[in-house]
Short mmCIF file of C-alpha atoms in Angstrom, two decimals:
data_model
loop_
_atom_site.label_atom_id
_atom_site.label_comp_id
_atom_site.label_asym_id
_atom_site.label_seq_id
_atom_site.Cartn_x
_atom_site.Cartn_y
_atom_site.Cartn_z
CA MET A 252 6.87 -4.09 36.81
CA THR A 253 4.39 -1.25 36.38
CA SER A 254 2.27 -0.87 33.26
CA ARG A 255 4.23 2.29 32.41
CA THR A 256 7.44 0.28 32.49
CA HIS A 257 5.87 -2.37 30.29
CA PHE A 258 4.80 0.21 27.72
CA ARG A 259 8.31 1.69 27.71
CA LEU A 260 9.46 -1.83 26.91
CA ALA A 261 6.93 -1.93 24.08
CA LEU A 262 8.39 1.24 22.61
CA VAL A 263 11.92 -0.10 23.04
CA ALA A 264 10.86 -3.35 21.37
CA SER A 265 9.38 -1.48 18.43
CA ALA A 266 12.56 0.55 18.04
CA ALA A 267 14.60 -2.63 18.14
CA LEU A 268 12.38 -4.16 15.48
CA LEU A 269 12.71 -1.17 13.17
CA ALA A 270 16.45 -0.75 13.63
CA ALA A 271 17.63 -4.37 13.78
CA PRO A 272 20.52 -4.86 11.31
CA ALA A 273 19.69 -8.55 10.82
CA LEU A 274 16.10 -9.49 10.20
CA GLY A 275 15.09 -12.62 12.04
CA ALA A 276 12.15 -14.99 11.94
CA GLN A 277 8.83 -13.40 10.98
CA SER A 278 10.46 -10.05 10.23
CA ASN A 279 10.71 -8.55 6.75
CA LEU A 280 11.97 -5.70 4.60
CA SER A 281 8.70 -4.50 3.10
CA THR A 282 6.63 -3.50 6.16
CA GLN A 283 9.21 -1.39 7.98
CA GLY A 284 8.12 1.92 9.51
CA PHE A 285 4.41 2.53 9.04
CA GLY A 286 4.06 -0.18 6.43
CA TYR A 287 4.15 -1.30 2.83
CA SER A 288 2.82 0.86 0.01
CA THR A 289 0.72 -1.21 -2.38
CA GLY A 290 0.62 1.67 -4.89
CA GLN A 291 -3.19 2.08 -4.83
CA PHE A 292 -3.50 0.23 -8.15
CA SER A 293 -6.55 -1.65 -9.40
CA SER A 294 -6.14 -5.25 -10.56
CA ARG A 295 -6.07 -4.03 -14.16
CA ALA A 296 -3.23 -1.62 -13.36
CA GLN A 297 -1.45 -4.32 -11.35
CA GLY A 298 -1.36 -6.44 -14.49
CA THR A 299 0.86 -3.76 -16.06
CA ASP A 300 2.76 -3.24 -12.76
CA GLY A 301 1.20 0.21 -12.46
CA ALA A 302 2.06 1.52 -15.92
CA VAL A 303 -1.58 2.44 -16.79
CA ALA A 304 -2.55 3.67 -13.29
CA GLU A 305 -2.69 7.37 -14.30
CA MET A 306 -5.25 6.44 -17.00
CA ASP A 307 -7.26 3.82 -15.11
CA PRO A 308 -10.59 4.95 -13.56
CA LEU A 309 -10.55 2.08 -11.02
CA SER A 310 -7.15 3.11 -9.60
CA PRO A 311 -7.56 5.97 -7.05
CA VAL A 312 -4.55 7.83 -8.46
CA ASN A 313 -5.82 10.36 -11.02
CA PRO A 314 -9.35 11.69 -10.32
CA ALA A 315 -9.73 12.89 -13.91
CA THR A 316 -10.03 9.31 -15.17
CA ILE A 317 -13.42 8.64 -13.59
CA SER A 318 -15.00 11.03 -16.12
CA VAL A 319 -14.91 8.19 -18.70
CA LEU A 320 -17.41 6.11 -16.69
CA SER A 321 -20.75 6.18 -18.49
CA SER A 322 -22.86 4.37 -15.87
CA ARG A 323 -22.90 3.51 -12.17
CA ILE A 324 -20.16 1.13 -11.11
CA LEU A 325 -19.03 -0.75 -8.01
CA PHE A 326 -15.53 -2.22 -7.66
CA PHE A 327 -13.96 -4.57 -5.11
CA GLN A 328 -10.41 -5.93 -4.98
CA LEU A 329 -8.75 -8.88 -3.17
CA GLU A 330 -4.96 -9.15 -2.99
CA PRO A 331 -3.21 -11.89 -0.94
CA GLU A 332 0.59 -11.78 -0.75
CA TYR A 333 2.81 -14.84 -0.20
CA ARG A 334 6.12 -13.62 1.18
CA SER A 335 9.43 -15.30 2.03
CA VAL A 336 12.36 -13.69 3.87
CA THR A 337 15.78 -15.34 3.70
CA THR A 338 18.50 -14.62 6.28
CA ALA A 339 21.54 -16.45 7.58
CA GLY A 340 19.21 -18.21 10.00
CA GLY A 341 16.99 -19.65 7.28
CA THR A 342 13.83 -18.77 5.37
CA ASP A 343 10.57 -17.59 6.91
CA ARG A 344 7.28 -17.64 4.97
CA THR A 345 4.16 -15.62 5.72
CA THR A 346 0.85 -14.84 4.02
CA THR A 347 -0.86 -11.46 4.21
CA ALA A 348 -4.46 -10.97 3.04
CA ARG A 349 -5.21 -7.48 1.74
CA TYR A 350 -8.38 -5.79 0.47
CA PRO A 351 -6.69 -2.73 -1.01
CA ASN A 352 -9.41 -1.03 -3.02
CA VAL A 353 -13.19 -0.51 -2.80
CA PHE A 354 -14.77 2.04 -5.13
CA GLY A 355 -18.12 3.28 -6.40
CA ALA A 356 -19.01 5.99 -8.94
CA MET A 357 -22.08 7.50 -10.60
CA PRO A 358 -22.60 10.01 -13.44
CA ILE A 359 -24.67 12.97 -12.24
CA ALA A 360 -24.59 15.06 -15.44
CA PRO A 361 -23.32 14.65 -19.01
CA ASN A 362 -19.56 14.09 -18.88
CA PHE A 363 -19.51 14.67 -15.09
CA VAL A 364 -18.95 11.79 -12.65
CA VAL A 365 -18.54 11.61 -8.87
CA GLY A 366 -17.02 8.67 -7.01
CA PHE A 367 -16.14 7.58 -3.52
CA GLY A 368 -13.72 4.88 -2.45
CA ALA A 369 -11.33 3.54 0.14
CA SER A 370 -7.85 2.26 -0.70
CA THR A 371 -4.80 1.17 1.26
CA LEU A 372 -2.05 3.79 1.46
CA LEU A 373 0.21 1.78 3.81
CA ASP A 374 -0.25 -1.74 5.16
CA ARG A 375 1.63 -3.10 8.15
CA THR A 376 1.27 -6.56 9.64
CA ALA A 377 4.37 -7.96 11.31
CA THR A 378 5.43 -10.11 14.27
CA THR A 379 8.88 -10.37 15.82
CA ILE A 380 9.95 -12.76 18.60
CA PHE A 381 13.23 -12.38 20.49
CA ASN A 382 14.73 -13.87 23.66
CA THR A 383 16.30 -11.82 26.47
CA THR A 384 17.17 -12.12 30.14
CA GLN A 385 15.18 -10.11 32.69
CA LEU A 386 17.21 -8.86 35.68
CA LEU A 387 15.35 -8.91 39.00
CA SER A 388 15.74 -6.57 41.97
CA SER A 389 17.14 -9.44 44.05
CA GLY A 390 20.07 -9.77 41.67
CA ASP A 391 18.72 -12.92 40.07
CA SER A 392 17.67 -13.21 36.44
CA VAL A 393 15.09 -15.16 34.47
CA PRO A 394 15.00 -16.01 30.73
CA MET A 395 12.21 -14.12 28.96
CA SER A 396 10.66 -14.38 25.49
CA THR A 397 9.21 -11.18 24.04
CA THR A 398 6.70 -11.15 21.18
CA PHE A 399 6.11 -7.80 19.50
CA ARG A 400 3.17 -7.66 17.07
CA VAL A 401 1.86 -4.81 14.92
CA ASP A 402 -1.37 -5.12 12.96
CA GLY A 403 -2.77 -2.14 11.09
CA ALA A 404 -2.91 0.11 8.05
CA MET A 405 -3.39 3.66 6.80
CA ASP A 406 -6.31 4.00 4.41
CA ASP A 407 -7.11 6.72 1.90
CA LEU A 408 -10.77 7.75 1.76
CA ARG A 409 -11.33 9.74 -1.43
CA LEU A 410 -14.30 11.73 -2.73
CA ALA A 411 -13.57 12.53 -6.37
CA ALA A 412 -15.18 14.38 -9.26
CA GLY A 413 -14.24 14.01 -12.93
CA TRP A 414 -15.29 16.19 -15.86
CA ALA A 415 -14.69 15.78 -19.60
CA PRO A 416 -15.36 19.19 -21.21
CA THR A 417 -14.18 17.94 -24.62
CA LYS A 418 -13.34 14.59 -26.22
CA TRP A 419 -9.61 15.21 -25.79
CA LEU A 420 -9.48 16.66 -22.25
CA ARG A 421 -10.43 15.20 -18.85
CA LEU A 422 -10.11 17.01 -15.52
CA GLY A 423 -10.58 15.87 -11.94
CA LEU A 424 -10.36 16.86 -8.28
CA GLY A 425 -10.28 14.73 -5.14
CA ALA A 426 -10.70 15.34 -1.39
CA HIS A 427 -8.97 12.79 0.84
CA GLU A 428 -8.95 11.78 4.48
CA ILE A 429 -6.12 9.52 5.59
CA VAL A 430 -7.35 7.31 8.43
CA GLY A 431 -6.29 4.09 10.09
CA HIS A 432 -4.77 2.46 13.14
CA ASN A 433 -1.94 0.24 14.33
CA LEU A 434 -2.58 -2.31 17.07
CA ILE A 435 0.65 -2.72 19.04
CA ALA A 436 0.82 -5.80 21.27
CA LEU A 437 3.69 -6.76 23.58
CA THR A 438 3.71 -10.21 25.20
CA GLU A 439 6.35 -11.31 27.70
CA SER A 440 6.56 -14.94 28.76
CA PHE A 441 9.05 -16.60 31.10
CA ALA A 442 10.74 -19.99 31.21
CA ASP A 443 9.71 -20.31 34.88
CA THR A 444 5.93 -20.42 34.34
CA GLU A 445 5.15 -21.35 37.96
CA THR A 446 6.77 -18.27 39.51
CA TYR A 447 6.29 -15.72 36.72
CA LYS A 448 3.05 -15.26 34.82
CA PRO A 449 3.03 -14.08 31.19
CA PHE A 450 2.19 -10.42 30.59
CA THR A 451 0.44 -8.86 27.59
CA GLN A 452 -0.14 -5.20 26.88
CA THR A 453 -1.82 -3.71 23.85
CA ARG A 454 -2.25 -0.19 22.59
CA VAL A 455 -4.06 1.17 19.56
CA LEU A 456 -2.50 4.09 17.69
CA GLY A 457 -4.82 6.01 15.36
CA PHE A 458 -4.02 8.19 12.34
CA ASN A 459 -5.93 10.96 10.57
CA GLY A 460 -5.10 13.77 8.18
CA PRO A 461 -6.51 15.49 5.05
CA ALA A 462 -5.21 15.82 1.50
CA LEU A 463 -6.29 17.21 -1.86
CA SER A 464 -5.58 15.81 -5.31
CA GLY A 465 -5.99 16.92 -8.89
CA GLY A 466 -5.34 15.48 -12.32
CA LEU A 467 -5.80 15.74 -16.06
CA GLN A 468 -5.70 13.48 -19.08
CA LEU A 469 -5.12 14.36 -22.74
CA VAL A 470 -6.49 11.91 -25.28
CA SER A 471 -5.86 11.48 -29.01
CA LYS A 472 -6.10 8.62 -31.48
CA TRP A 473 -2.42 7.71 -31.16
CA VAL A 474 -1.25 8.99 -27.79
CA SER A 475 -2.71 9.50 -24.33
CA ALA A 476 -0.95 11.47 -21.59
CA ALA A 477 -1.95 11.98 -17.97
CA ALA A 478 -0.64 13.66 -14.82
CA SER A 479 -1.83 13.92 -11.22
CA MET A 480 -0.72 15.20 -7.84
CA ARG A 481 -1.69 14.94 -4.17
CA GLN A 482 -1.04 17.71 -1.63
CA GLY A 483 -0.99 16.48 1.96
CA GLY A 484 -2.16 18.21 5.12
CA VAL A 485 -1.24 17.65 8.76
CA LEU A 486 -1.26 13.99 9.81
CA HIS A 487 -1.83 13.18 13.49
CA MET A 488 -1.08 10.05 15.49
CA ASP A 489 -3.20 9.61 18.61
CA ALA A 490 -3.98 7.11 21.35
CA SER A 491 -7.25 7.24 23.32
CA ASP A 492 -8.07 10.69 21.88
CA THR A 493 -4.67 12.05 22.94
CA VAL A 494 -2.50 13.41 20.12
CA LEU A 495 0.99 11.88 20.43
CA SER A 496 2.72 13.39 17.39
CA ALA A 497 2.14 15.10 14.07
CA ALA A 498 3.70 15.10 10.61
CA ARG A 499 2.24 15.53 7.12
CA VAL A 500 0.45 13.33 4.60
CA PRO A 501 3.07 12.62 1.88
CA ASN A 502 2.80 14.68 -1.27
CA ARG A 503 2.80 12.79 -4.55
CA TYR A 504 3.07 13.76 -8.20
CA GLY A 505 3.26 11.58 -11.25
CA GLY A 506 2.66 11.29 -14.96
CA SER A 507 2.42 8.78 -17.76
CA ILE A 508 2.25 8.53 -21.52
CA ALA A 509 0.82 5.73 -23.61
CA PHE A 510 0.66 4.72 -27.25
CA THR A 511 -2.98 3.96 -28.10
CA GLY A 512 -2.82 3.51 -31.86
CA LEU A 513 -4.02 -0.11 -31.71
CA PRO A 514 -7.70 -0.74 -30.84
CA ASN A 515 -8.30 -1.49 -27.14
CA SER A 516 -4.56 -1.47 -26.40
CA PHE A 517 -2.17 0.61 -24.26
CA PHE A 518 1.65 0.63 -24.26
CA ALA A 519 2.50 2.86 -21.33
CA VAL A 520 5.29 4.21 -19.15
CA ARG A 521 4.62 5.89 -15.79
CA THR A 522 6.68 7.50 -13.08
CA SER A 523 5.73 9.12 -9.79
CA HIS A 524 7.46 10.68 -6.80
CA ASP A 525 6.31 10.25 -3.20
CA ASP A 526 7.53 12.49 -0.36
CA TRP A 527 7.47 9.79 2.35
CA SER A 528 9.95 11.79 4.44
CA ALA A 529 7.03 14.10 5.31
CA MET A 530 6.00 11.40 7.80
CA ASN A 531 9.25 11.64 9.77
CA GLY A 532 8.51 12.64 13.33
CA LEU A 533 5.20 10.79 13.42
CA GLY A 534 6.87 7.81 15.11
CA SER A 535 10.22 7.12 16.74
CA ASN A 536 13.55 8.32 15.35
CA GLN A 537 14.14 4.83 13.97
CA VAL A 538 11.18 5.27 11.59
CA VAL A 539 12.82 7.02 8.62
CA GLY A 540 10.75 7.82 5.54
CA VAL A 541 12.47 7.98 2.15
CA ASP A 542 11.47 10.23 -0.74
CA SER A 543 11.29 7.87 -3.67
CA TRP A 544 10.58 7.38 -7.36
CA ASP A 545 8.24 4.66 -8.62
CA THR A 546 8.59 3.83 -12.34
CA SER A 547 6.71 1.28 -14.45
CA VAL A 548 6.50 0.17 -18.06
CA GLY A 549 3.77 -2.12 -19.30
CA ALA A 550 1.22 -3.08 -21.90
CA ASP A 551 -2.52 -3.82 -21.91
CA VAL A 552 -3.42 -5.28 -25.31
CA ALA A 553 -6.47 -6.86 -26.89
CA GLY A 554 -6.06 -10.64 -26.92
CA PRO A 555 -8.24 -13.48 -28.17
CA GLN A 556 -12.01 -13.19 -28.38
CA ILE A 557 -14.09 -15.68 -26.40
CA GLY A 558 -17.69 -15.54 -27.47
CA GLU A 559 -18.65 -11.87 -27.62
CA HIS A 560 -15.89 -10.75 -25.25
CA ILE A 561 -12.30 -9.78 -25.89
CA VAL A 562 -9.74 -11.00 -23.35
CA SER A 563 -7.20 -8.30 -22.47
CA LEU A 564 -3.62 -9.49 -21.90
CA ARG A 565 -1.25 -7.51 -19.67
CA ALA A 566 2.38 -7.45 -18.60
CA GLY A 567 4.69 -4.98 -16.90
CA PHE A 568 7.89 -4.17 -15.00
CA ARG A 569 8.29 -1.87 -11.99
CA ASP A 570 11.26 -0.37 -10.14
CA ARG A 571 10.94 1.66 -6.95
CA THR A 572 12.25 2.46 -3.47
CA LEU A 573 9.99 1.43 -0.60
CA PRO A 574 8.73 4.13 1.81
CA PHE A 575 10.81 3.33 4.92
CA GLU A 576 14.38 2.34 5.68
CA ALA A 577 15.38 -1.01 7.16
CA ALA A 578 18.37 -0.85 9.54
CA GLY A 579 19.29 2.56 8.13
CA GLN A 580 19.27 1.35 4.52
CA LYS A 581 16.92 2.09 1.64
CA VAL A 582 14.88 -0.89 0.49
CA LYS A 583 14.69 -1.42 -3.26
CA GLU A 584 11.94 -3.36 -5.00
CA THR A 585 11.76 -4.63 -8.56
CA SER A 586 8.81 -6.61 -9.83
CA PHE A 587 7.34 -8.29 -12.90
CA SER A 588 3.64 -8.79 -13.50
CA GLY A 589 1.18 -10.39 -15.85
CA GLY A 590 -2.58 -10.38 -16.01
CA LEU A 591 -5.76 -10.62 -17.98
CA GLY A 592 -9.29 -9.28 -17.93
CA THR A 593 -12.62 -9.79 -19.64
CA GLY A 594 -16.32 -9.06 -19.31
CA PHE A 595 -19.40 -11.10 -18.48
CA ALA A 596 -23.18 -10.64 -18.37
CA GLY A 597 -23.33 -8.48 -21.45
CA GLY A 598 -20.41 -6.35 -20.28
CA ARG A 599 -22.05 -5.45 -16.97
CA VAL A 600 -19.49 -7.45 -14.96
CA LEU A 601 -15.77 -7.01 -15.55
CA ALA A 602 -13.17 -9.31 -13.99
CA ASP A 603 -9.44 -8.64 -13.81
CA ALA A 604 -6.64 -10.82 -12.41
CA ALA A 605 -2.92 -10.22 -12.06
CA LEU A 606 0.10 -12.06 -10.73
CA ILE A 607 3.06 -10.02 -9.43
CA HIS A 608 6.50 -11.31 -8.42
CA ALA A 609 8.57 -8.85 -6.36
CA ASN A 610 12.19 -8.94 -5.17
CA ARG A 611 13.23 -6.68 -2.26
CA SER A 612 16.69 -6.00 -0.87
CA ALA A 613 18.75 -3.44 1.06
CA PRO A 614 22.55 -2.91 1.03
CA THR A 615 24.44 -4.43 3.99
CA VAL A 616 21.25 -5.92 5.45
CA GLY A 617 21.59 -9.67 5.72
CA ALA A 618 18.18 -10.45 4.30
CA THR A 619 16.41 -10.73 0.97
CA GLU A 620 12.69 -10.84 0.42
CA HIS A 621 10.61 -12.37 -2.36
CA ALA A 622 6.85 -12.15 -2.75
CA TRP A 623 4.11 -13.45 -5.00
CA THR A 624 0.92 -11.38 -5.03
CA ILE A 625 -2.39 -12.34 -6.62
CA SER A 626 -4.69 -9.43 -7.43
CA ILE A 627 -8.35 -10.07 -8.28
CA GLY A 628 -10.77 -7.26 -9.05
CA ILE A 629 -14.48 -7.39 -9.84
CA SER A 630 -16.47 -4.41 -11.11
CA VAL A 631 -20.23 -4.43 -11.53
CA GLN A 632 -22.40 -1.95 -13.42
CA PRO A 633 -25.85 -2.35 -11.81
#
């Protein structure tokens, strides 16, 4: 078979993966389409399941929040996920290592801060194996095993500026570039290894597109409120410098409100809306984006004091629809989280940790998915 035929098979295999009504071994509900949306939350925000994200300077959601940073800061986040998918054929378990957020910021004038960071917008790592029969020109046939693997992500590079003109008002703007790639690999192997040699073909698909964001935060002794939005530009998918298709970076808008009447404590509710359908047309017709709401409630409260440092205790609940359909059905996710955070080295090092348990399902799809995610974030003020 020619390489063009093989790549057609790769596209057919990807369509079969995205549209399969029953999810088999090593498949899943969460990374359909162009991938899983982590939410772009810091480890602190993950501890509240995203409820404080609109007010958290380490979460690349609302650029106005970085105006509260009084010194230079560097932040790094590690987030492994332990996932299990249960179907009629059994349970499959996989582990995905993610590094969803890297961020740095520096004050350049009184009450004016600039920051730059990279965060994961969509993450996709999946492998599917299925068996077929290859018909030959002679009329014979040979059993064939096909392995289809996708490894990649879309990342959000953001340059942000935050300004606090008064004690009760914070404003911010952000310029974004959505970049990333998907490595698509198709491997065909045959039962008759002496006559037929295995074949592997790979292709790298790249993504790029701009976006702008803005936000504000209102602060008082008892209540804090925040809102932000992102306006997406044209998003291209290319291979070897050849543009294959175009869509748009999804728009997003969201807001939150929190009770802050207790010292060092937040009781917050947040909701946001993502226009994932703007990405339709970027891939095959089987890749269907879903406009969705993402709602969280949570608390970040001052806990016990260890030495000179207060330990923050966190908990939250989240309900949302994932960005892409599975077998023509919307995928729902509910999750619970808990976490804690404290400081070291005279407050110059802050450590946050969170544990999130998520349940994912879709109507009429014979699969359920459960995941445990550990989020660890370290910020340093040099």
